[in-house]
């Protein structure tokens, strides 16, 4: 980790490869949903990256790193609880099927086929998962500006086909 | 190649590409020593510029010195909590409980063992309110310095850390006002010196608590710069 603080990319790659399996195990034990576990895994490694200056080279790495990992998992759980509390869940399903809903869903699926993978991902992160641009950009592995451009293009294409 | 392997490789490629040197911070103890020097300087400035003209006399009274020592020790303990809490893995539950208990003992000692002078009849409300403002003003520089020191690290709990930062800084403010303010009666000290510490601590926590933990949400490459 001390080499990582000096900017040694090879050492960084080796460190991340070394801790990867332990982190995956750590996350799997706490997050059941595989997709969410994948996101949390990335969030933990990104938090390590951002906090690297706070590591003290003369102290053990594990307590420092797993304190960060525990916090990332706790935040994710807290966010999920908040989101779940906000979502509306009907206690009784409607008797009459809503035909227009099915029609719209089909049309949306067809329109989504015209998007590139990046545009589709931007649309899903911002409009289906409801993330802010700032939170969605790291998830998509791009910058805020680039994500906005992708989303804008996706909306333009969807407008054309809906 | 599993999905997890692919995820791992993608994130590793991205993080290694964006890696820049990030100089390790000084140890929490070195930063604490610097901050305590600053805190003592603030109290020194208050002593020189304050309204208390009998400081040379009262400094010989053990009760007065004891009160000042309690305020500064409380500030030191709170600053220790803040600086340790900003380094992941440094603040275990046992250590936090010990430091918190130390703060509580100091607060009780300050409340029970302080001086009990007599209130002068000529004191105005302006003089009382001036002490409230001065606790905030004298605490401002220590607060900014400690907030910066803590913010450069990686506080995991923004609110709790901000609470410690506020308590440390405004206890220094209270110590500075204690050497600058000419009044010694216990009612004035409790209401116009003691309560402002709580007031400014809460205000600063509300304003700055969320900001301290925002590093977890920032972009990957915008937090550290070369040599920074």
Coordinates of C-alpha atoms in Angstrom, one line a residue:
Chain A
X1 CA 0.0 0.0 0.0
X2 CA 2.9 2.3 0.7
X3 CA 4.0 1.8 -2.9
X4 CA 0.5 2.5 -4.1
X5 CA 0.7 5.9 -2.3
X6 CA 3.8 6.6 -4.3
X7 CA 1.9 5.9 -7.5
X8 CA 3.2 2.4 -8.3
X9 CA 0.6 1.0 -10.7
X10 CA 2.0 -2.5 -10.8
X11 CA 1.9 -2.7 -7.0
X12 CA -1.6 -1.4 -7.0
X13 CA -2.8 -4.0 -9.5
X14 CA -1.1 -6.8 -7.4
X15 CA -2.7 -5.5 -4.2
X16 CA -6.2 -5.4 -5.8
X17 CA -5.7 -8.9 -7.2
X18 CA -4.6 -10.1 -3.8
X19 CA -7.5 -8.7 -1.8
X20 CA -10.1 -9.3 -4.5
X21 CA -11.2 -12.8 -3.4
X22 CA -11.3 -11.8 0.3
X23 CA -13.5 -8.8 -0.6
X24 CA -15.8 -10.9 -2.8
X25 CA -16.2 -13.3 0.1
X26 CA -16.8 -10.4 2.5
X27 CA -19.5 -8.9 0.3
X28 CA -21.2 -12.2 -0.6
X29 CA -21.6 -12.9 3.1
X30 CA -23.4 -9.6 3.6
X31 CA -25.3 -9.0 0.4
X32 CA -27.5 -11.7 -1.1
X33 CA -28.4 -10.2 -4.4
X34 CA -25.6 -11.0 -6.8
X35 CA -26.0 -7.8 -8.9
X36 CA -26.0 -5.6 -5.8
X37 CA -23.0 -7.5 -4.5
X38 CA -21.2 -6.7 -7.7
X39 CA -21.9 -3.0 -7.2
X40 CA -20.9 -3.0 -3.6
X41 CA -17.6 -4.8 -4.5
X42 CA -16.8 -2.0 -6.9
X43 CA -17.8 0.7 -4.4
X44 CA -15.5 -0.8 -1.8
X45 CA -12.5 -0.8 -4.2
X46 CA -13.3 2.8 -5.2
X47 CA -13.6 3.8 -1.6
X48 CA -10.1 2.3 -1.0
X49 CA -8.8 4.3 -3.9
X50 CA -10.2 7.5 -2.6
X51 CA -9.1 6.9 1.0
X52 CA -5.6 5.8 0.1
X53 CA -3.9 8.9 1.5
X54 CA -5.3 8.1 4.9
X55 CA -3.5 4.8 5.1
X56 CA -0.5 4.9 7.6
X57 CA 2.4 2.8 6.1
X58 CA 3.6 1.6 9.5
X59 CA 0.3 0.1 10.4
X60 CA -1.4 -3.1 9.2
X61 CA -3.5 -2.9 6.1
X62 CA -6.4 -5.1 7.0
X63 CA -8.0 -3.1 9.8
X64 CA -7.8 0.0 7.7
X65 CA -9.3 -1.6 4.6
X66 CA -12.0 -3.6 6.3
X67 CA -13.2 -0.6 8.3
X68 CA -13.8 1.1 4.9
X69 CA -15.5 -2.1 3.5
X70 CA -17.8 -2.4 6.5
X71 CA -18.8 1.3 6.2
X72 CA -19.5 0.9 2.4
X73 CA -21.8 -2.1 3.1
X74 CA -23.5 -0.3 6.0
X75 CA -24.2 2.7 3.8
X76 CA -25.6 0.5 1.0
X77 CA -27.9 -1.2 3.4
X78 CA -29.1 2.1 4.8
X79 CA -29.7 3.4 1.3
X80 CA -31.7 0.3 0.4
X81 CA -33.8 0.6 3.5
X82 CA -34.6 4.2 2.7
X83 CA -35.4 3.3 -0.9
X84 CA -37.6 0.3 0.1
X85 CA -39.5 2.6 2.5
X86 CA -40.2 5.1 -0.2
X87 CA -41.4 2.5 -2.8
X88 CA -45.1 2.0 -3.0
X89 CA -46.2 -1.6 -2.8
X90 CA -49.9 -2.3 -3.5
X91 CA -51.4 -4.7 -0.9
X92 CA -54.1 -5.8 -3.4
X93 CA -53.4 -6.5 -7.1
X94 CA -55.9 -4.8 -9.5
X95 CA -58.6 -7.2 -10.9
X96 CA -58.7 -5.6 -14.3
X97 CA -55.5 -5.8 -16.3
X98 CA -54.3 -2.4 -17.6
X99 CA -53.9 -2.9 -21.3
X100 CA -52.1 0.3 -22.0
X101 CA -49.4 -0.7 -19.6
X102 CA -48.6 -3.8 -21.6
X103 CA -48.6 -1.9 -24.8
X104 CA -46.3 0.8 -23.4
X105 CA -43.9 -1.9 -22.1
X106 CA -43.7 -3.5 -25.5
X107 CA -43.1 -0.2 -27.2
X108 CA -40.4 0.7 -24.7
X109 CA -38.7 -2.6 -25.2
X110 CA -38.7 -2.1 -28.9
X111 CA -37.4 1.4 -28.6
X112 CA -34.6 0.3 -26.2
X113 CA -33.3 -2.0 -28.9
X114 CA -32.3 1.0 -30.9
X115 CA -29.9 2.2 -28.1
X116 CA -26.3 1.3 -27.9
X117 CA -25.1 -0.6 -24.8
X118 CA -23.7 2.6 -23.3
X119 CA -26.8 4.6 -24.0
X120 CA -29.0 1.9 -22.6
X121 CA -26.9 1.7 -19.5
X122 CA -27.1 5.5 -19.0
X123 CA -30.9 5.4 -19.4
X124 CA -31.3 2.5 -17.0
X125 CA -29.1 4.0 -14.3
X126 CA -30.8 7.4 -14.4
X127 CA -34.4 6.6 -15.2
X128 CA -35.0 3.0 -14.0
X129 CA -32.7 2.9 -10.9
X130 CA -33.2 6.6 -10.3
X131 CA -29.6 7.5 -9.5
X132 CA -28.2 11.0 -9.8
X133 CA -25.8 11.7 -12.6
X134 CA -23.0 12.0 -10.0
X135 CA -23.7 8.6 -8.6
X136 CA -24.4 6.9 -11.9
X137 CA -21.2 8.1 -13.6
X138 CA -18.8 6.0 -11.5
X139 CA -21.2 3.0 -11.9
X140 CA -21.0 3.4 -15.7
X141 CA -17.2 3.8 -15.5
X142 CA -17.3 7.2 -17.1
X143 CA -17.4 10.9 -16.3
X144 CA -20.5 13.0 -15.4
X145 CA -20.2 14.9 -18.7
X146 CA -19.9 11.8 -20.8
X147 CA -22.9 10.2 -19.1
X148 CA -25.0 13.2 -19.7
X149 CA -24.2 13.1 -23.4
X150 CA -25.1 9.3 -23.5
X151 CA -28.4 9.9 -21.7
X152 CA -29.3 12.9 -23.9
X153 CA -28.7 10.8 -27.0
X154 CA -30.7 7.9 -25.5
X155 CA -33.7 10.2 -24.8
X156 CA -33.6 11.6 -28.3
X157 CA -33.7 8.1 -29.8
X158 CA -36.5 7.0 -27.4
X159 CA -38.5 10.0 -28.3
X160 CA -38.3 9.1 -31.9
X161 CA -39.6 5.6 -31.4
X162 CA -42.2 6.1 -28.7
Chain B
X1 CA -14.2 -16.1 -17.0
X2 CA -17.0 -15.5 -14.4
X3 CA -18.9 -12.3 -14.1
X4 CA -17.1 -11.5 -10.9
X5 CA -13.7 -11.9 -12.6
X6 CA -14.8 -9.6 -15.4
X7 CA -16.0 -7.0 -12.8
X8 CA -12.8 -7.3 -10.9
X9 CA -10.6 -6.9 -14.0
X10 CA -12.6 -3.9 -15.2
X11 CA -12.4 -2.0 -11.9
X12 CA -8.7 -2.9 -11.4
X13 CA -7.9 -1.6 -14.9
X14 CA -9.8 1.6 -14.3
X15 CA -8.3 2.2 -10.8
X16 CA -4.7 1.5 -11.8
X17 CA -5.1 3.7 -14.9
X18 CA -6.3 6.6 -12.7
X19 CA -3.8 6.1 -9.9
X20 CA -1.8 9.2 -9.0
X21 CA 0.7 9.6 -6.1
X22 CA -1.0 10.5 -2.9
X23 CA 1.4 11.4 -0.1
X24 CA 0.4 9.7 3.2
X25 CA -0.9 12.0 5.9
X26 CA 1.0 12.7 9.0
X27 CA 0.1 10.4 11.9
X28 CA -3.0 11.6 13.9
X29 CA -0.7 12.3 16.9
X30 CA 1.6 14.7 14.9
X31 CA -1.5 16.5 13.5
X32 CA -2.9 16.6 17.0
X33 CA 0.3 18.2 18.3
X34 CA 0.1 20.9 15.6
X35 CA -3.5 21.6 16.3
X36 CA -2.9 21.9 20.1
X37 CA -0.1 24.4 19.4
X38 CA -2.6 26.4 17.3
X39 CA -5.2 26.1 20.1
X40 CA -2.7 27.4 22.7
X41 CA -1.8 30.3 20.3
X42 CA -5.5 31.3 20.1
X43 CA -5.8 31.3 23.9
X44 CA -2.6 33.4 24.0
X45 CA -4.1 35.9 21.5
X46 CA -7.2 36.1 23.7
X47 CA -5.1 36.7 26.8
X48 CA -3.3 39.6 25.1
X49 CA -6.3 41.2 23.4
X50 CA -9.0 40.4 26.0
X51 CA -10.8 42.6 28.5
X52 CA -9.4 40.9 31.6
X53 CA -6.7 43.2 33.1
X54 CA -6.1 41.1 36.3
X55 CA -4.9 38.0 34.4
X56 CA -1.5 38.1 36.2
X57 CA -3.3 37.9 39.5
X58 CA -6.0 35.3 38.7
X59 CA -3.6 32.9 37.0
X60 CA -2.2 32.2 40.5
X61 CA -5.6 30.9 41.7
X62 CA -5.6 27.1 41.4
X63 CA -9.3 27.0 40.6
X64 CA -8.9 29.3 37.7
X65 CA -6.0 27.3 36.2
X66 CA -7.9 24.1 36.8
X67 CA -10.9 25.4 34.8
X68 CA -8.6 26.4 31.9
X69 CA -6.9 23.1 32.1
X70 CA -10.2 21.2 31.9
X71 CA -11.4 23.2 28.9
X72 CA -8.1 22.6 27.0
X73 CA -8.0 18.9 28.0
X74 CA -11.6 18.5 26.8
X75 CA -10.6 20.2 23.5
X76 CA -7.6 17.9 23.2
X77 CA -9.7 14.8 23.9
X78 CA -12.3 15.8 21.3
X79 CA -9.7 16.6 18.7
X80 CA -8.1 13.2 19.4
X81 CA -11.4 11.5 18.8
X82 CA -12.0 13.5 15.6
X83 CA -8.5 12.8 14.2
X84 CA -8.6 9.1 15.0
X85 CA -12.1 8.7 13.7
X86 CA -10.9 10.1 10.3
X87 CA -8.5 7.2 9.9
X88 CA -10.4 4.0 9.1
X89 CA -9.7 1.2 11.5
X90 CA -8.1 3.5 14.1
X91 CA -11.1 4.0 16.3
X92 CA -12.2 0.8 18.0
X93 CA -15.2 0.8 20.2
X94 CA -13.2 0.5 23.4
X95 CA -11.0 3.5 22.6
X96 CA -14.0 5.6 21.6
X97 CA -15.8 4.7 24.9
X98 CA -12.6 5.5 26.9
X99 CA -12.2 8.9 25.2
X100 CA -15.9 9.7 25.5
X101 CA -15.9 8.8 29.2
X102 CA -12.9 11.1 29.6
X103 CA -14.8 13.9 28.0
X104 CA -17.8 13.3 30.3
X105 CA -15.6 13.3 33.4
X106 CA -14.0 16.6 32.4
X107 CA -17.4 18.1 31.7
X108 CA -18.6 17.0 35.2
X109 CA -15.5 18.3 36.8
X110 CA -15.8 21.6 35.1
X111 CA -19.5 21.9 36.2
X112 CA -18.8 20.9 39.8
X113 CA -15.4 22.2 40.6
X114 CA -15.4 25.6 38.8
X115 CA -15.0 28.9 40.6
X116 CA -18.1 30.6 42.1
X117 CA -17.5 34.3 41.9
X118 CA -20.2 36.9 42.5
X119 CA -22.1 38.5 39.5
X120 CA -21.4 42.3 39.2
X121 CA -24.5 44.4 39.2
X122 CA -23.3 46.6 36.3
X123 CA -23.0 43.8 33.7
X124 CA -25.3 44.3 30.6
X125 CA -26.9 41.8 28.3
X126 CA -24.5 43.0 25.6
X127 CA -21.6 41.7 27.7
X128 CA -23.3 38.3 28.0
X129 CA -24.0 38.1 24.3
X130 CA -20.5 39.2 23.4
X131 CA -19.2 36.1 25.2
X132 CA -21.5 33.9 23.0
X133 CA -20.1 35.5 19.9
X134 CA -16.5 35.3 21.1
X135 CA -16.7 31.6 21.9
X136 CA -17.7 31.2 18.2
X137 CA -15.1 33.6 16.9
X138 CA -12.2 32.3 18.9
X139 CA -13.2 28.7 18.0
X140 CA -13.4 29.5 14.3
X141 CA -9.7 29.2 13.4
X142 CA -9.3 25.9 15.4
X143 CA -12.5 24.6 13.8
X144 CA -11.3 25.4 10.2
X145 CA -7.9 23.8 10.9
X146 CA -9.3 20.7 12.5
X147 CA -12.0 20.3 9.8
X148 CA -9.3 20.6 7.1
X149 CA -7.1 18.1 8.9
X150 CA -10.0 15.6 9.3
X151 CA -11.4 16.2 5.8
X152 CA -8.0 15.4 4.2
X153 CA -8.3 11.9 5.7
X154 CA -11.2 9.5 5.3
X155 CA -13.8 10.0 8.1
X156 CA -16.3 7.1 7.9
X157 CA -19.0 8.7 10.0
X158 CA -19.4 12.4 9.0
X159 CA -21.8 13.5 11.7
X160 CA -19.9 11.9 14.7
X161 CA -16.6 13.3 13.4
X162 CA -18.1 16.7 12.8
X163 CA -19.5 16.7 16.4
X164 CA -16.0 16.0 17.8
X165 CA -14.5 18.7 15.5
X166 CA -17.0 21.2 16.8
X167 CA -16.6 20.3 20.4
X168 CA -12.8 20.5 20.2
X169 CA -12.8 23.9 18.5
X170 CA -15.4 25.6 20.6
X171 CA -13.9 24.3 23.8
X172 CA -10.8 26.2 22.7
X173 CA -13.1 29.1 22.1
X174 CA -14.5 28.8 25.6
X175 CA -11.0 28.6 27.1
X176 CA -10.0 31.7 25.1
X177 CA -13.1 33.6 26.3
X178 CA -12.3 32.5 29.9
X179 CA -9.0 34.3 29.8
X180 CA -10.5 37.3 27.9
X181 CA -13.7 37.8 29.9
X182 CA -13.6 39.7 33.2
X183 CA -16.5 37.9 34.8
X184 CA -16.1 34.9 37.1
X185 CA -19.6 34.2 38.4
X186 CA -20.7 30.6 37.8
X187 CA -24.1 31.6 36.3
X188 CA -22.3 33.7 33.6
X189 CA -19.8 30.9 33.0
X190 CA -22.4 28.2 32.7
X191 CA -24.9 30.1 30.5
X192 CA -22.8 32.4 28.4
X193 CA -19.6 30.4 28.1
X194 CA -20.8 26.8 28.5
X195 CA -24.0 26.7 26.4
X196 CA -22.4 28.5 23.4
X197 CA -20.0 25.6 23.2
X198 CA -23.0 23.3 22.7
X199 CA -24.7 25.7 20.4
X200 CA -21.8 26.3 18.1
X201 CA -21.0 22.6 18.1
X202 CA -24.5 21.6 17.0
X203 CA -24.6 24.4 14.4
X204 CA -21.2 23.3 12.9
X205 CA -22.2 19.7 13.0
X206 CA -25.4 20.4 11.1
X207 CA -23.5 22.5 8.5
X208 CA -20.5 20.3 8.0
X209 CA -21.4 16.8 9.1
X210 CA -22.6 15.6 5.6
X211 CA -19.6 17.2 3.9
X212 CA -17.1 15.2 5.9
X213 CA -18.3 11.8 4.6
X214 CA -18.8 13.0 1.0
X215 CA -15.5 11.6 0.0
X216 CA -17.2 8.3 -0.3
X217 CA -19.4 9.6 -3.1
X218 CA -16.8 11.7 -5.0
X219 CA -15.5 10.7 -8.4
X220 CA -12.4 8.5 -8.4
X221 CA -9.8 10.9 -9.7
X222 CA -10.9 14.2 -8.1
X223 CA -9.8 13.7 -4.5
X224 CA -6.1 13.1 -4.7
X225 CA -3.7 15.0 -6.8
X226 CA 0.0 14.3 -7.3
X227 CA 1.9 14.9 -4.1
X228 CA -1.3 16.1 -2.4

